[in-house]
Amino acid sequence: MKAVHLFAVVVSLPNGSGFYAAPSLGPSKASVSNVSSTTAPLANSSIDTSTKFWKWRGHDIFTEVRRRSPSKDDDTKKPAVILLHGFGASTVYWRETMSVLQSEGHDVHALDLLGQGRSSKPFPIEEGASENGDSDEVDAAFEIGKNTGTKVEYSINLWASLLDDYARHHQLDEVVLMGNSLGSLVALSAATGDFMDSETKGYLPGNRVKGLCLFNCAVGLNSQNVIKNPDFNPVQRAAIKSLFGILNTLIFDNQLLLRYALNNIVTQELLEDALKSLYISCPERVDKELVDSFYYPAKLGGEGAVEAIRQIYTNDAGLTPMEYHEKYPEILDAIPLHLVWGLEDVVTPINGDVGMFYCDRVANNRSGRGTTTIDCVKGGHILFDDNPEDSHASMMRWLERKVIK
């Protein structure tokens, strides 16, 4: 049973950065502030909320929008916030974050990225095959986007293009991008314009992104980016690359095995146990709503769900956060950037390469402008739902001090 539980966790989390220790920071050790506060209580705001599918390149993209709560005491125009989830997740685990931001006067937009959550999971349809997976056991209220019968190449830049088009379509002139895990990389790509090519003109790059808030930022689309660790010598790098090749061949590029796992191994009980292992601070917050948000997209996605998992594990991992900063220093040095990190996160630990990079960036003011800040809170990989009080206290303090002013 332990092996099955481990498989569920591994299939859920391809993009951690905790496979190796980070390089030493040198003489000037980074320090991060530990947050423990109840200044941002949980909100329970259900007013002016809409959920719908938005069409993007023929695909159904599930969206949840919460309009700001009216306030007689605050006429300050506040930027809209777009929330970007991590692998296998959806808008659901942003539930408390959306409520807090809405109650504080922000319009909030949460998207299920293409291939994940309730959005379409495209896959070429063979004659006689069904568009989506088995729906016999699904709650009638749980609708997912239709398979468009097309082939897509999943990447951070694909999702950044989706995000950019969404902001353009909804005319969001001032936005704050918030991401968890690989969603953080989507935010970095969208803010810098890395997704653009000679035929693509971005909407967000320039002066529309007013801030970036990253919760436990990942190292890449998948963990293959650990090969880029500068501390590895050529022999170590070759060995790790070979290991990834073996794992991909035996497991992650093996559609038969992935299909069998989704159909016969993954259960609601198994997912509940796996999620509780990630909710370090408050495992009792893993409820039916959360479990179902992971379970049904996997069960109903059909071959599209299998293909999404396969590609996310085996495709090129894209840029690391460190490479974004190296490639776009002028942009990322100027934008207020806040990290909120779960101290107990074992997927992207604070002492991993990405966490220590940002600790060093803050401690030594690498931007030269004091625009990057970081707080550590008690909690795991999904800290904003695991420990929402402390996570949101950090988030709101940053918004008020660095973004809204």
Tab-separated table of C-alpha atoms in Angstrom:
chain	number	residue	atom	x	y	z
A	1	MET	CA	0.000	0.000	0.000
A	2	LYS	CA	2.871	2.369	0.743
A	3	ALA	CA	4.201	1.858	-2.787
A	4	VAL	CA	0.806	2.698	-4.268
A	5	HIS	CA	0.559	5.806	-2.086
A	6	LEU	CA	4.023	6.887	-3.235
A	7	PHE	CA	2.994	6.398	-6.880
A	8	ALA	CA	0.028	8.721	-6.363
A	9	VAL	CA	2.276	11.423	-4.918
A	10	VAL	CA	4.863	11.030	-7.688
A	11	VAL	CA	2.251	11.182	-10.456
A	12	SER	CA	0.847	14.342	-8.873
A	13	LEU	CA	4.108	16.251	-8.533
A	14	PRO	CA	6.593	16.186	-11.414
A	15	ASN	CA	8.146	19.611	-10.958
A	16	GLY	CA	9.712	19.779	-7.529
A	17	SER	CA	13.153	21.171	-6.928
A	18	GLY	CA	14.077	19.130	-3.893
A	19	PHE	CA	16.221	16.505	-5.596
A	20	TYR	CA	19.466	18.160	-4.604
A	21	ALA	CA	20.863	20.700	-2.197
A	22	ALA	CA	21.492	24.219	-3.378
A	23	PRO	CA	24.923	25.737	-3.698
A	24	SER	CA	26.200	27.580	-0.641
A	25	LEU	CA	25.294	31.222	-0.433
A	26	GLY	CA	28.799	32.115	0.588
A	27	PRO	CA	29.804	34.526	3.358
A	28	SER	CA	26.520	36.423	3.395
A	29	LYS	CA	23.888	33.963	4.538
A	30	ALA	CA	20.339	34.580	3.407
A	31	SER	CA	17.705	35.144	6.029
A	32	VAL	CA	13.991	34.825	5.609
A	33	SER	CA	11.232	36.004	7.873
A	34	ASN	CA	8.945	33.480	9.480
A	35	VAL	CA	5.341	34.592	9.411
A	36	SER	CA	2.914	33.689	12.141
A	37	SER	CA	-0.062	35.964	12.145
A	38	THR	CA	-3.819	36.004	12.231
A	39	THR	CA	-4.205	39.460	10.730
A	40	ALA	CA	-5.820	37.986	7.612
A	41	PRO	CA	-8.719	35.851	8.848
A	42	LEU	CA	-10.465	33.450	6.553
A	43	ALA	CA	-13.102	35.094	4.428
A	44	ASN	CA	-16.342	33.471	3.436
A	45	SER	CA	-17.472	35.612	0.549
A	46	SER	CA	-19.731	34.011	-2.003
A	47	ILE	CA	-21.144	37.170	-3.573
A	48	ASP	CA	-20.676	38.026	-7.218
A	49	THR	CA	-18.967	34.804	-8.230
A	50	SER	CA	-19.189	33.256	-11.679
A	51	THR	CA	-17.831	30.041	-13.152
A	52	LYS	CA	-17.845	29.288	-16.849
A	53	PHE	CA	-15.895	27.848	-19.749
A	54	TRP	CA	-13.985	30.332	-21.901
A	55	LYS	CA	-13.058	29.329	-25.450
A	56	TRP	CA	-9.353	29.508	-26.289
A	57	ARG	CA	-8.150	28.213	-29.654
A	58	GLY	CA	-11.208	25.967	-29.731
A	59	HIS	CA	-10.566	24.504	-26.252
A	60	ASP	CA	-12.776	24.872	-23.163
A	61	ILE	CA	-10.923	26.686	-20.378
A	62	PHE	CA	-12.653	26.580	-17.009
A	63	THR	CA	-12.610	29.916	-15.179
A	64	GLU	CA	-13.835	31.226	-11.861
A	65	VAL	CA	-14.194	34.977	-11.419
A	66	ARG	CA	-14.989	36.818	-8.210
A	67	ARG	CA	-15.767	40.505	-8.400
A	68	ARG	CA	-14.496	42.741	-5.634
A	69	SER	CA	-16.668	43.349	-2.624
A	70	PRO	CA	-18.021	46.921	-2.486
A	71	SER	CA	-16.498	49.049	0.262
A	72	LYS	CA	-17.583	52.462	1.429
A	73	ASP	CA	-14.268	53.096	3.133
A	74	ASP	CA	-11.853	52.304	0.322
A	75	ASP	CA	-12.030	53.939	-3.090
A	76	THR	CA	-8.495	52.848	-4.077
A	77	LYS	CA	-8.367	51.195	-7.476
A	78	LYS	CA	-6.737	47.834	-6.957
A	79	PRO	CA	-5.306	45.598	-9.701
A	80	ALA	CA	-7.049	42.403	-10.698
A	81	VAL	CA	-5.396	39.169	-9.549
A	82	ILE	CA	-4.978	36.077	-11.741
A	83	LEU	CA	-4.322	32.776	-9.939
A	84	LEU	CA	-2.318	29.998	-11.645
A	85	HIS	CA	-2.378	26.525	-10.133
A	86	GLY	CA	0.257	23.807	-10.046
A	87	PHE	CA	0.290	20.416	-11.785
A	88	GLY	CA	-2.892	18.373	-11.508
A	89	ALA	CA	-4.685	21.042	-9.504
A	90	SER	CA	-7.464	23.492	-10.377
A	91	THR	CA	-9.261	26.621	-9.231
A	92	VAL	CA	-10.625	24.727	-6.221
A	93	TYR	CA	-7.561	24.889	-3.991
A	94	TRP	CA	-7.498	28.678	-4.344
A	95	ARG	CA	-10.848	28.828	-2.514
A	96	GLU	CA	-9.640	30.771	0.546
A	97	THR	CA	-7.225	32.906	-1.464
A	98	MET	CA	-10.023	34.014	-3.778
A	99	SER	CA	-12.261	34.897	-0.832
A	100	VAL	CA	-9.576	36.956	0.930
A	101	LEU	CA	-8.577	38.881	-2.196
A	102	GLN	CA	-12.209	39.532	-3.106
A	103	SER	CA	-13.022	40.822	0.379
A	104	GLU	CA	-9.990	43.126	0.192
A	105	GLY	CA	-11.253	44.818	-2.972
A	106	HIS	CA	-9.657	42.854	-5.822
A	107	ASP	CA	-11.313	41.260	-8.820
A	108	VAL	CA	-10.012	37.698	-8.834
A	109	HIS	CA	-9.629	35.382	-11.841
A	110	ALA	CA	-8.667	31.723	-11.428
A	111	LEU	CA	-8.040	29.513	-14.470
A	112	ASP	CA	-7.745	25.777	-14.986
A	113	LEU	CA	-4.798	25.489	-17.359
A	114	LEU	CA	-5.290	23.574	-20.609
A	115	GLY	CA	-4.951	19.828	-19.966
A	116	GLN	CA	-5.642	20.153	-16.251
A	117	GLY	CA	-8.556	20.601	-13.879
A	118	ARG	CA	-11.882	20.962	-15.637
A	119	SER	CA	-10.388	22.436	-18.817
A	120	SER	CA	-10.164	20.477	-22.086
A	121	LYS	CA	-7.602	17.706	-22.322
A	122	PRO	CA	-7.103	17.535	-26.077
A	123	PHE	CA	-6.161	14.290	-27.747
A	124	PRO	CA	-6.686	13.132	-31.366
A	125	ILE	CA	-9.876	11.056	-31.468
A	126	GLU	CA	-9.730	7.700	-33.188
A	127	GLU	CA	-12.780	6.435	-35.013
A	128	GLY	CA	-15.229	4.855	-32.583
A	129	ALA	CA	-13.513	6.272	-29.483
A	130	SER	CA	-15.274	8.504	-26.970
A	131	GLU	CA	-14.218	12.130	-26.502
A	132	ASN	CA	-13.835	11.949	-22.742
A	133	GLY	CA	-13.403	9.234	-20.140
A	134	ASP	CA	-15.928	7.144	-18.256
A	135	SER	CA	-18.603	9.315	-16.640
A	136	ASP	CA	-20.673	6.617	-14.912
A	137	GLU	CA	-19.642	7.613	-11.379
A	138	VAL	CA	-19.301	11.370	-11.775
A	139	ASP	CA	-21.468	13.903	-9.998
A	140	ALA	CA	-23.747	15.477	-12.598
A	141	ALA	CA	-22.603	18.928	-11.462
A	142	PHE	CA	-18.962	18.166	-12.309
A	143	GLU	CA	-18.630	19.166	-15.949
A	144	ILE	CA	-15.298	19.161	-17.755
A	145	GLY	CA	-14.253	20.703	-21.050
A	146	LYS	CA	-14.662	18.667	-24.220
A	147	ASN	CA	-11.788	16.945	-25.944
A	148	THR	CA	-11.182	18.986	-29.084
A	149	GLY	CA	-9.592	16.074	-30.954
A	150	THR	CA	-6.370	17.995	-31.528
A	151	LYS	CA	-2.751	17.505	-30.562
A	152	VAL	CA	-0.994	20.080	-28.386
A	153	GLU	CA	2.537	20.389	-27.055
A	154	TYR	CA	2.370	21.231	-23.361
A	155	SER	CA	4.863	23.778	-22.082
A	156	ILE	CA	5.141	26.687	-19.683
A	157	ASN	CA	5.029	29.038	-22.666
A	158	LEU	CA	1.829	27.459	-24.017
A	159	TRP	CA	0.080	28.230	-20.731
A	160	ALA	CA	1.615	31.720	-20.644
A	161	SER	CA	0.100	32.340	-24.089
A	162	LEU	CA	-3.272	31.192	-22.726
A	163	LEU	CA	-2.908	33.580	-19.781
A	164	ASP	CA	-1.901	36.489	-22.013
A	165	ASP	CA	-4.874	35.944	-24.330
A	166	TYR	CA	-7.219	35.706	-21.346
A	167	ALA	CA	-5.997	39.046	-19.973
A	168	ARG	CA	-6.357	40.631	-23.412
A	169	HIS	CA	-9.856	39.220	-23.927
A	170	HIS	CA	-11.020	40.551	-20.551
A	171	GLN	CA	-9.138	43.860	-20.957
A	172	LEU	CA	-7.251	43.517	-17.693
A	173	ASP	CA	-4.979	46.554	-17.826
A	174	GLU	CA	-3.426	46.170	-14.354
A	175	VAL	CA	-2.860	42.691	-12.960
A	176	VAL	CA	-0.997	40.841	-10.258
A	177	LEU	CA	-0.025	37.290	-11.210
A	178	MET	CA	0.036	34.672	-8.449
A	179	GLY	CA	1.202	31.125	-9.031
A	180	ASN	CA	1.858	27.925	-7.131
A	181	SER	CA	4.596	25.493	-8.179
A	182	LEU	CA	4.634	25.335	-12.009
A	183	GLY	CA	1.990	28.093	-12.029
A	184	SER	CA	4.764	30.373	-10.762
A	185	LEU	CA	6.751	29.668	-13.928
A	186	VAL	CA	3.715	30.471	-16.072
A	187	ALA	CA	3.555	33.829	-14.275
A	188	LEU	CA	7.266	34.479	-14.922
A	189	SER	CA	6.912	33.616	-18.616
A	190	ALA	CA	3.843	35.837	-19.041
A	191	ALA	CA	5.411	38.792	-17.216
A	192	THR	CA	8.670	38.651	-19.181
A	193	GLY	CA	7.147	37.835	-22.561
A	194	ASP	CA	9.267	34.706	-22.911
A	195	PHE	CA	6.306	32.982	-24.585
A	196	MET	CA	6.333	35.433	-27.496
A	197	ASP	CA	7.751	34.639	-30.904
A	198	SER	CA	8.026	36.511	-34.193
A	199	GLU	CA	4.312	35.995	-34.835
A	200	THR	CA	3.078	36.614	-31.302
A	201	LYS	CA	2.676	40.037	-29.760
A	202	GLY	CA	2.076	39.859	-26.038
A	203	TYR	CA	-0.531	41.843	-24.145
A	204	LEU	CA	0.798	41.599	-20.585
A	205	PRO	CA	4.543	42.267	-21.103
A	206	GLY	CA	5.314	45.925	-20.624
A	207	ASN	CA	3.631	47.759	-17.796
A	208	ARG	CA	0.455	45.746	-17.200
A	209	VAL	CA	1.916	43.306	-14.649
A	210	LYS	CA	2.080	45.196	-11.366
A	211	GLY	CA	3.398	42.360	-9.219
A	212	LEU	CA	4.277	38.670	-9.002
A	213	CYS	CA	3.501	36.526	-5.956
A	214	LEU	CA	4.923	33.001	-6.118
A	215	PHE	CA	3.957	30.245	-3.683
A	216	ASN	CA	6.642	27.537	-3.536
A	217	CYS	CA	8.022	28.122	-7.032
A	218	ALA	CA	8.967	25.036	-9.071
A	219	VAL	CA	12.233	24.426	-10.906
A	220	GLY	CA	10.602	23.707	-14.266
A	221	LEU	CA	7.764	22.019	-16.114
A	222	ASN	CA	9.229	18.842	-14.633
A	223	SER	CA	12.212	17.860	-12.518
A	224	GLN	CA	14.573	17.361	-15.469
A	225	ASN	CA	15.805	20.902	-14.853
A	226	VAL	CA	17.809	19.632	-11.889
A	227	ILE	CA	20.409	18.644	-14.511
A	228	LYS	CA	21.196	22.363	-14.833
A	229	ASN	CA	22.554	22.545	-11.286
A	230	PRO	CA	25.981	24.192	-11.743
A	231	ASP	CA	27.444	22.133	-8.892
A	232	PHE	CA	27.162	18.931	-10.918
A	233	ASN	CA	30.213	17.803	-12.879
A	234	PRO	CA	29.784	16.315	-16.387
A	235	VAL	CA	29.761	12.740	-15.072
A	236	GLN	CA	27.053	13.487	-12.495
A	237	ARG	CA	25.013	15.373	-15.050
A	238	ALA	CA	25.225	12.498	-17.526
A	239	ALA	CA	24.229	9.979	-14.840
A	240	ILE	CA	21.182	12.000	-13.794
A	241	LYS	CA	20.161	12.501	-17.415
A	242	SER	CA	20.382	8.741	-17.962
A	243	LEU	CA	18.272	8.147	-14.844
A	244	PHE	CA	15.554	10.447	-16.152
A	245	GLY	CA	15.685	8.630	-19.487
A	246	ILE	CA	15.176	5.273	-17.773
A	247	LEU	CA	12.304	6.586	-15.620
A	248	ASN	CA	10.628	8.128	-18.647
A	249	THR	CA	10.919	4.929	-20.672
A	250	LEU	CA	9.671	2.648	-17.908
A	251	ILE	CA	7.014	4.884	-16.358
A	252	PHE	CA	6.262	8.391	-17.562
A	253	ASP	CA	6.462	7.804	-21.318
A	254	ASN	CA	4.606	4.521	-20.909
A	255	GLN	CA	1.007	5.279	-21.864
A	256	LEU	CA	-0.195	1.772	-21.017
A	257	LEU	CA	1.133	2.048	-17.474
A	258	LEU	CA	-0.196	5.578	-16.980
A	259	ARG	CA	-3.617	4.571	-18.310
A	260	TYR	CA	-3.679	1.543	-16.001
A	261	ALA	CA	-2.720	3.694	-13.015
A	262	LEU	CA	-5.450	6.264	-13.665
A	263	ASN	CA	-8.099	3.607	-14.290
A	264	ASN	CA	-7.204	1.023	-11.660
A	265	ILE	CA	-4.915	2.473	-9.000
A	266	VAL	CA	-5.991	6.066	-8.414
A	267	THR	CA	-8.976	6.210	-6.056
A	268	GLN	CA	-10.497	8.985	-3.993
A	269	GLU	CA	-9.163	7.371	-0.825
A	270	LEU	CA	-5.653	7.148	-2.268
A	271	LEU	CA	-5.729	10.781	-3.389
A	272	GLU	CA	-6.990	11.854	0.021
A	273	ASP	CA	-4.014	10.166	1.698
A	274	ALA	CA	-1.595	11.651	-0.829
A	275	LEU	CA	-2.974	15.178	-0.380
A	276	LYS	CA	-2.873	14.904	3.410
A	277	SER	CA	0.844	14.168	3.132
A	278	LEU	CA	1.201	17.587	1.444
A	279	TYR	CA	-1.031	19.460	3.913
A	280	ILE	CA	1.509	19.469	6.722
A	281	SER	CA	-0.041	22.200	8.855
A	282	CYS	CA	-3.703	21.254	8.642
A	283	PRO	CA	-4.390	17.882	6.939
A	284	GLU	CA	-8.056	18.058	7.985
A	285	ARG	CA	-8.529	20.732	5.311
A	286	VAL	CA	-8.327	17.931	2.735
A	287	ASP	CA	-12.071	17.545	2.181
A	288	LYS	CA	-14.306	15.977	-0.451
A	289	GLU	CA	-14.346	19.132	-2.592
A	290	LEU	CA	-10.548	19.146	-2.802
A	291	VAL	CA	-10.199	15.418	-3.449
A	292	ASP	CA	-12.874	15.481	-6.160
A	293	SER	CA	-11.089	18.384	-7.893
A	294	PHE	CA	-8.082	16.092	-8.476
A	295	TYR	CA	-9.989	12.835	-8.948
A	296	TYR	CA	-12.671	13.580	-11.541
A	297	PRO	CA	-10.481	15.427	-14.090
A	298	ALA	CA	-8.148	12.418	-14.102
A	299	LYS	CA	-11.016	9.941	-14.433
A	300	LEU	CA	-13.022	11.904	-17.003
A	301	GLY	CA	-10.152	13.195	-19.092
A	302	GLY	CA	-9.799	9.955	-21.037
A	303	GLU	CA	-6.729	9.630	-23.239
A	304	GLY	CA	-6.287	13.395	-22.965
A	305	ALA	CA	-5.541	13.065	-19.239
A	306	VAL	CA	-2.985	10.319	-19.907
A	307	GLU	CA	-1.357	12.417	-22.632
A	308	ALA	CA	-1.182	15.510	-20.401
A	309	ILE	CA	0.607	13.572	-17.639
A	310	ARG	CA	2.955	11.926	-20.142
A	311	GLN	CA	3.957	15.196	-21.740
A	312	ILE	CA	4.347	17.163	-18.532
A	313	TYR	CA	6.773	14.565	-17.216
A	314	THR	CA	8.755	14.055	-20.407
A	315	ASN	CA	8.668	17.327	-22.397
A	316	ASP	CA	11.446	19.902	-22.235
A	317	ALA	CA	11.346	21.448	-18.775
A	318	GLY	CA	11.742	25.014	-20.027
A	319	LEU	CA	13.558	27.764	-18.169
A	320	THR	CA	14.357	27.621	-14.478
A	321	PRO	CA	13.465	30.652	-12.329
A	322	MET	CA	17.179	31.463	-12.223
A	323	GLU	CA	17.307	31.513	-16.040
A	324	TYR	CA	14.317	33.862	-16.213
A	325	HIS	CA	16.150	36.311	-13.966
A	326	GLU	CA	19.347	35.969	-15.973
A	327	LYS	CA	17.556	36.406	-19.299
A	328	TYR	CA	15.225	39.257	-18.273
A	329	PRO	CA	16.988	41.184	-15.476
A	330	GLU	CA	15.568	44.606	-16.344
A	331	ILE	CA	11.984	43.348	-16.266
A	332	LEU	CA	12.206	41.174	-13.159
A	333	ASP	CA	14.336	43.660	-11.211
A	334	ALA	CA	11.632	46.286	-11.698
A	335	ILE	CA	8.489	44.274	-10.862
A	336	PRO	CA	7.604	43.764	-7.173
A	337	LEU	CA	8.134	40.034	-6.641
A	338	HIS	CA	7.119	38.232	-3.459
A	339	LEU	CA	7.806	34.635	-2.457
A	340	VAL	CA	5.728	32.819	0.153
A	341	TRP	CA	7.317	29.498	1.097
A	342	GLY	CA	6.066	26.594	3.199
A	343	LEU	CA	8.724	25.597	5.699
A	344	GLU	CA	7.652	21.932	5.630
A	345	ASP	CA	7.395	21.656	1.843
A	346	VAL	CA	9.160	18.494	0.663
A	347	VAL	CA	8.349	19.033	-3.035
A	348	THR	CA	10.059	22.412	-3.477
A	349	PRO	CA	11.923	22.829	-0.165
A	350	ILE	CA	13.233	26.195	0.908
A	351	ASN	CA	16.760	24.738	1.006
A	352	GLY	CA	16.464	23.492	-2.565
A	353	ASP	CA	18.036	25.303	-5.473
A	354	VAL	CA	15.107	27.605	-6.242
A	355	GLY	CA	14.366	28.466	-2.620
A	356	MET	CA	17.981	29.300	-1.849
A	357	PHE	CA	18.309	31.343	-5.043
A	358	TYR	CA	15.495	33.592	-3.881
A	359	CYS	CA	16.797	33.708	-0.294
A	360	ASP	CA	20.129	34.943	-1.644
A	361	ARG	CA	18.397	37.403	-3.991
A	362	VAL	CA	16.563	38.970	-1.049
A	363	ALA	CA	19.430	38.879	1.478
A	364	ASN	CA	21.900	40.470	-0.905
A	365	ASN	CA	19.441	42.720	-2.777
A	366	ARG	CA	20.431	41.245	-6.117
A	367	SER	CA	17.870	43.400	-7.937
A	368	GLY	CA	19.534	46.517	-6.516
A	369	ARG	CA	16.078	47.966	-5.876
A	370	GLY	CA	14.721	45.922	-2.986
A	371	THR	CA	11.865	44.700	-5.156
A	372	THR	CA	12.089	41.019	-4.154
A	373	THR	CA	10.793	39.849	-0.766
A	374	ILE	CA	10.283	36.446	0.810
A	375	ASP	CA	8.387	35.078	3.812
A	376	CYS	CA	8.360	31.552	5.185
A	377	VAL	CA	5.264	30.183	6.872
A	378	LYS	CA	4.333	26.948	8.524
A	379	GLY	CA	2.920	24.623	5.910
A	380	GLY	CA	3.619	22.335	2.980
A	381	HIS	CA	3.485	22.634	-0.797
A	382	ILE	CA	-0.075	23.982	-0.920
A	383	LEU	CA	0.481	26.423	1.931
A	384	PHE	CA	-2.238	28.933	0.979
A	385	ASP	CA	-4.906	26.259	1.562
A	386	ASP	CA	-2.944	24.345	4.206
A	387	ASN	CA	-2.233	27.420	6.361
A	388	PRO	CA	-4.345	30.184	4.803
A	389	GLU	CA	-4.149	32.612	7.727
A	390	ASP	CA	-0.370	33.037	7.708
A	391	SER	CA	0.023	32.687	3.940
A	392	HIS	CA	-2.569	35.365	3.245
A	393	ALA	CA	-1.199	37.663	5.937
A	394	SER	CA	2.103	37.652	4.046
A	395	MET	CA	0.376	38.067	0.671
A	396	MET	CA	-1.830	40.980	1.781
A	397	ARG	CA	0.993	42.812	3.562
A	398	TRP	CA	3.073	42.648	0.372
A	399	LEU	CA	0.182	43.846	-1.795
A	400	GLU	CA	-0.460	46.813	0.470
A	401	ARG	CA	3.192	47.828	0.866
A	402	LYS	CA	4.721	47.038	-2.524
A	403	VAL	CA	1.926	46.999	-5.103
A	404	ILE	CA	-0.968	49.231	-4.062
A	405	LYS	CA	0.998	51.650	-1.866
